[in-house]
Amino acid sequence: MTADRDLIALDWGTSSLRAALIAPDGTIEDRLSSPDGIMFANGRSFDSIFETLISPWLARRPPPRVLASGMIGSRQGWVEAPYAACPAGFADLARAMAWTTTARGVRVGFAPGVRAEHAHGTADVMRGEEVEIFGAIASADVSDAVFVLPGTHSKWARVVGGRIVGFHTFMTGELYGVLRRHSILGRLMPEEGEEEALDADAFAQGCAAAQRSGAPLHELFAVRTHGLFDRLAAAALPSYMSGLLIGEEAREALALMGAPCGPARLVGRGDLAERYALALGLFGIETVSAGEDLAFRGLHALAGELTRMEDER
Amino acid sequence: MTADRDLIALDWGTSSLRAALIAPDGTIEDRLSSPDGIMFANGRSFDSIFETLISPWLARRPPPRVLASGMIGSRQGWVEAPYAACPAGFADLARAMAWTTTARGVRVGFAPGVRAEHAHGTADVMRGEEVEIFGAIASADVSDAVFVLPGTHSKWARVVGGRIVGFHTFMTGELYGVLRRHSILGRLMPEEGEEEALDADAFAQGCAAAQRSGAPLHELFAVRTHGLFDRLAAAALPSYMSGLLIGEEAREALALMGAPCGPARLVGRGDLAERYALALGLFGIETVSAGEDLAFRGLHALAGELTRMEDER
């Protein structure tokens, strides 16, 4: 059997890099977080960022395994990893890893993304979320569930028998951002702060409008008329618009995928997770947290899978 | 009876001012067009812009009546005209006019906008479009129809017995703009030109996706995957996204208002009208042009209504 090794897990996305040193039993022994996302490399090579931040952990013996997930494995990243096709299980991910060797001779593995093909020739992709989903599967010992991953491009994924059988992406977060910053709707709202305070009543009102209407291009204009006729205070308009969009996402997802049998497992935390729990509650969907440190959990489970594969050879 | 007077009709919107000198029988005797929309006054008063552009026409005897429609009658304009409530007919508009007198003593009338109240406390407004609709009613002698007014904030209005009984707004044009210019979807497309050339196949493909899916937040992400997997050329992506959004507007409008009994009357011309005719055709809705110079036609008919009201006093 392959000797137990530590794992260096890299959750390396567009806007940040988070890394953990993980013992064979899954204990996180050290961690770091930096703003060196792939969009902020500013001419430095990923190799050099890796050396600067990670090299203290490389001194361990036996040398740790290094695995990465997220946009670092995209065309704009360090090495382009492929997309594994749905249904995609743990072993499919492990087999489709991409590899590179750094200038100082360290092997780094990149988790593949996952691709879903829909009817009529449209497709969906995720990159990074799949490792979080497998982290949740591994840590909660659940093999059948619907996972909801809120964000710029939110994902709803169905897992059956431990495999991602299908998923859908929704442009919710990005749409909120461009409408807030660049549209006439944003002009009626207060200046945008670091994080927008949630007005739960206005948010619920927006969700309810999305749920009963099914006509988002129309309902969005009510953000303007609510402001114009003082039916909502300017400070409540961002929450109303957020409710409209997250409510519309939930309406679409439930129409496309059907209601989940058990609670929906929510990946993420803080204000955004709170909003999704509120919205899904209004649709009668119970939510539970999918857990913490899911990218690290997923990469650790993937390391175990790679060890098994190596032992079988 | 009040003596017949010429009319100076001002179609004064956000980005341009169009004006016409119209004889009592409706003949357009002169016209001008300028970029002096209310957003581009740059510190000049509306009074002074009016004097500069319109004064040659003011020498006529008897002095022409002056009527204006569009955003010039909004809070950001010259004089704020109210919104007439639906159902709103011609006489309702004439009664709710707002008036001002210029520094040189010229009376100028501003057509009111129209407001529609929906169930659950949401509302819709139009300002300018109502005059175009009445222009179409007057020039085509039609009293029952559905009017479609494509634009930044598209409107679908139902006219029964010569009155606007209800309408809905859709954020289609603005959404296209912010996604084209500020979202990740725009980054896969070629640089934006003056006017985007229409790829009719890609546009129809987008419409069809909107029609069958009913899930626009999800379908928009396919603009990205179609680009990512080379399923559409970069040059075809703007047309696909345009088809998705205009198709979604048609789907929502037909769900909210039901299908029109006759052909839909399309206000506007050129590329955008062509796209709407294409999209509505895919939904089985016949379209006809609502006519030309509709704002001028509507203001001319409104002048006639004001003359009748004055005679009755």
XYZ file of N, CA, C and O in Angstrom, chain B residues 219-285:
268
model
N -31.026 29.846 -19.033
C -30.701 29.813 -20.468
C -29.588 30.801 -20.828
O -28.804 30.557 -21.748
N -29.534 31.936 -20.110
C -28.500 32.927 -20.425
C -27.103 32.336 -20.313
O -26.191 32.722 -21.047
N -26.922 31.381 -19.397
C -25.590 30.787 -19.229
C -25.170 29.990 -20.470
O -23.979 29.796 -20.716
N -26.158 29.554 -21.263
C -25.828 28.827 -22.493
C -25.128 29.731 -23.508
O -24.431 29.242 -24.395
N -25.306 31.049 -23.391
C -24.540 31.955 -24.251
C -23.049 31.705 -24.004
O -22.244 31.659 -24.934
N -22.698 31.481 -22.734
C -21.299 31.204 -22.395
C -20.848 29.824 -22.885
O -19.808 29.710 -23.519
N -21.650 28.806 -22.595
C -21.204 27.452 -22.981
C -21.204 27.285 -24.506
O -20.349 26.594 -25.047
N -22.154 27.921 -25.200
C -22.130 27.877 -26.669
C -20.813 28.469 -27.198
O -20.271 27.981 -28.191
N -20.320 29.506 -26.540
C -19.047 30.087 -26.930
C -17.880 29.205 -26.532
O -16.976 28.947 -27.318
N -17.939 28.696 -25.298
C -16.864 27.878 -24.728
C -16.618 26.614 -25.554
O -15.477 26.209 -25.766
N -17.708 25.987 -26.009
C -17.591 24.725 -26.748
C -17.726 24.934 -28.259
O -17.987 23.982 -28.993
N -17.582 26.195 -28.705
C -17.652 26.503 -30.149
C -18.915 25.977 -30.812
O -18.876 25.537 -31.963
N -20.030 26.014 -30.100
C -21.286 25.575 -30.727
C -21.915 26.712 -31.519
O -22.776 26.514 -32.353
N -21.489 27.936 -31.205
C -21.858 29.098 -32.016
C -20.589 29.934 -32.181
O -19.775 30.032 -31.251
N -20.437 30.543 -33.354
C -19.304 31.448 -33.563
C -19.466 32.672 -32.672
O -20.592 33.068 -32.344
N -18.346 33.269 -32.278
C -18.386 34.464 -31.423
C -19.295 35.534 -32.028
O -20.061 36.190 -31.326
N -19.257 35.672 -33.360
C -20.043 36.711 -34.022
C -21.544 36.439 -33.947
O -22.361 37.340 -34.136
N -21.922 35.172 -33.689
C -23.341 34.813 -33.625
C -23.905 34.942 -32.209
O -25.125 34.936 -32.012
N -23.022 35.074 -31.203
C -23.490 35.086 -29.809
C -24.385 36.291 -29.470
O -25.374 36.119 -28.751
N -24.067 37.506 -29.970
C -24.994 38.616 -29.664
C -26.408 38.349 -30.182
O -27.381 38.639 -29.489
N -26.536 37.781 -31.389
C -27.862 37.491 -31.930
C -28.555 36.408 -31.111
O -29.770 36.470 -30.879
N -27.798 35.411 -30.658
C -28.393 34.353 -29.830
C -28.936 34.956 -28.533
O -30.064 34.679 -28.125
N -28.137 35.815 -27.894
C -28.574 36.432 -26.639
C -29.774 37.344 -26.876
O -30.723 37.366 -26.080
N -29.759 38.077 -27.974
C -30.888 38.940 -28.319
C -32.150 38.097 -28.525
O -33.233 38.447 -28.032
N -32.016 36.964 -29.203
C -33.148 36.071 -29.413
C -33.677 35.503 -28.110
O -34.894 35.411 -27.895
N -32.761 35.130 -27.219
C -33.163 34.636 -25.894
C -34.007 35.673 -25.165
O -35.052 35.354 -24.589
N -33.556 36.921 -25.183
C -34.224 37.957 -24.386
C -35.525 38.411 -25.034
O -36.542 38.558 -24.349
N -35.526 38.617 -26.345
C -36.768 39.039 -27.011
C -37.767 37.882 -26.999
O -38.970 38.075 -26.786
N -37.272 36.656 -27.168
C -38.143 35.486 -27.054
C -38.738 35.363 -25.658
O -39.925 35.076 -25.493
N -37.923 35.601 -24.643
C -38.418 35.560 -23.264
C -39.470 36.650 -23.046
O -40.506 36.409 -22.415
N -39.235 37.840 -23.581
C -40.238 38.909 -23.475
C -41.565 38.465 -24.088
O -42.629 38.636 -23.475
N -41.512 37.875 -25.278
C -42.742 37.429 -25.944
C -43.440 36.350 -25.121
O -44.662 36.380 -24.934
N -42.657 35.412 -24.590
C -43.230 34.342 -23.766
C -43.945 34.933 -22.552
O -45.083 34.577 -22.234
N -43.266 35.861 -21.863
C -43.861 36.463 -20.676
C -45.115 37.270 -21.023
O -46.147 37.167 -20.345
N -45.020 38.063 -22.094
C -46.145 38.925 -22.468
C -47.366 38.088 -22.823
O -48.490 38.394 -22.404
N -47.152 37.019 -23.568
C -48.288 36.180 -23.967
C -48.873 35.468 -22.759
O -50.093 35.285 -22.662
N -48.026 35.088 -21.784
C -48.533 34.454 -20.565
C -49.319 35.463 -19.715
O -50.338 35.129 -19.120
N -48.853 36.704 -19.671
C -49.514 37.719 -18.835
C -50.784 38.257 -19.478
O -51.751 38.566 -18.786
N -50.779 38.393 -20.805
C -51.875 39.100 -21.475
C -52.728 38.207 -22.354
O -53.775 38.645 -22.828
N -52.304 36.990 -22.599
C -52.989 36.153 -23.579
C -52.594 36.579 -24.982
O -52.050 37.654 -25.188
N -52.870 35.714 -25.952
C -52.517 36.033 -27.335
C -53.473 37.103 -27.847
O -54.640 37.114 -27.489
N -52.973 38.038 -28.684
C -53.877 39.032 -29.276
C -54.848 38.365 -30.253
O -54.526 37.325 -30.838
N -56.045 38.937 -30.414
C -57.038 38.374 -31.349
C -56.620 38.624 -32.786
O -56.699 37.747 -33.624
N -56.157 39.823 -33.092
C -55.692 40.130 -34.444
C -54.179 40.166 -34.460
O -53.540 39.644 -33.542
N -53.601 40.759 -35.483
C -52.150 40.922 -35.509
C -51.700 41.905 -34.425
O -52.446 42.812 -34.064
N -50.490 41.688 -33.908
C -49.907 42.664 -32.982
C -49.408 43.847 -33.788
O -48.839 43.669 -34.867
N -49.644 45.059 -33.288
C -49.234 46.272 -34.000
C -47.913 46.755 -33.438
O -47.806 47.106 -32.276
N -46.898 46.755 -34.303
C -45.524 46.975 -33.897
C -45.155 48.435 -34.098
O -45.239 48.961 -35.201
N -44.772 49.097 -33.004
C -44.380 50.500 -33.071
C -42.858 50.573 -33.200
O -42.140 50.024 -32.376
N -42.388 51.241 -34.242
C -40.950 51.342 -34.464
C -40.601 50.746 -35.803
O -41.455 50.214 -36.506
N -39.319 50.839 -36.159
C -38.906 50.397 -37.485
C -37.459 49.930 -37.419
O -36.849 49.933 -36.360
N -36.977 49.507 -38.552
C -35.571 49.130 -38.652
C -35.297 47.780 -38.028
O -36.193 46.944 -37.883
N -34.038 47.606 -37.639
C -33.538 46.316 -37.175
C -34.324 45.770 -35.985
O -34.643 44.587 -35.929
N -34.651 46.626 -35.029
C -35.323 46.137 -33.817
C -36.730 45.635 -34.145
O -37.157 44.572 -33.673
N -37.457 46.388 -34.972
C -38.803 45.954 -35.384
C -38.712 44.625 -36.135
O -39.548 43.734 -35.946
N -37.670 44.495 -36.952
C -37.471 43.246 -37.707
C -37.284 42.070 -36.741
O -37.854 40.989 -36.925
N -36.487 42.295 -35.688
C -36.263 41.225 -34.707
C -37.564 40.839 -34.003
O -37.842 39.659 -33.777
N -38.372 41.833 -33.636
C -39.628 41.525 -32.959
C -40.594 40.802 -33.889
O -41.299 39.883 -33.464
N -40.632 41.199 -35.150
C -41.513 40.511 -36.107
C -41.086 39.049 -36.241
O -41.923 38.137 -36.241
N -39.769 38.823 -36.319
C -39.231 37.455 -36.390
C -39.628 36.648 -35.147
O -40.134 35.528 -35.250
N -39.382 37.243 -33.965
C -39.643 36.532 -32.710
C -41.131 36.213 -32.569
O -41.508 35.082 -32.251
N -41.982 37.204 -32.801
C -43.417 36.973 -32.636
C -43.920 35.958 -33.647
O -44.792 35.145 -33.324
N -43.337 35.975 -34.846
C -43.700 34.973 -35.846
C -43.427 33.563 -35.332
O -44.229 32.654 -35.533
N -42.304 33.382 -34.630
C -41.974 32.062 -34.085
C -42.977 31.640 -33.007
O -43.156 30.452 -32.749
N -43.634 32.620 -32.378
C -44.685 32.314 -31.399
C -46.066 32.236 -32.077
O -47.074 32.146 -31.390
N -46.087 32.313 -33.408
C -47.359 32.215 -34.123
C -48.169 33.497 -34.099
O -49.376 33.481 -34.361
N -47.518 34.629 -33.811
C -48.230 35.911 -33.742
C -47.882 36.736 -34.979
O -46.705 37.040 -35.221
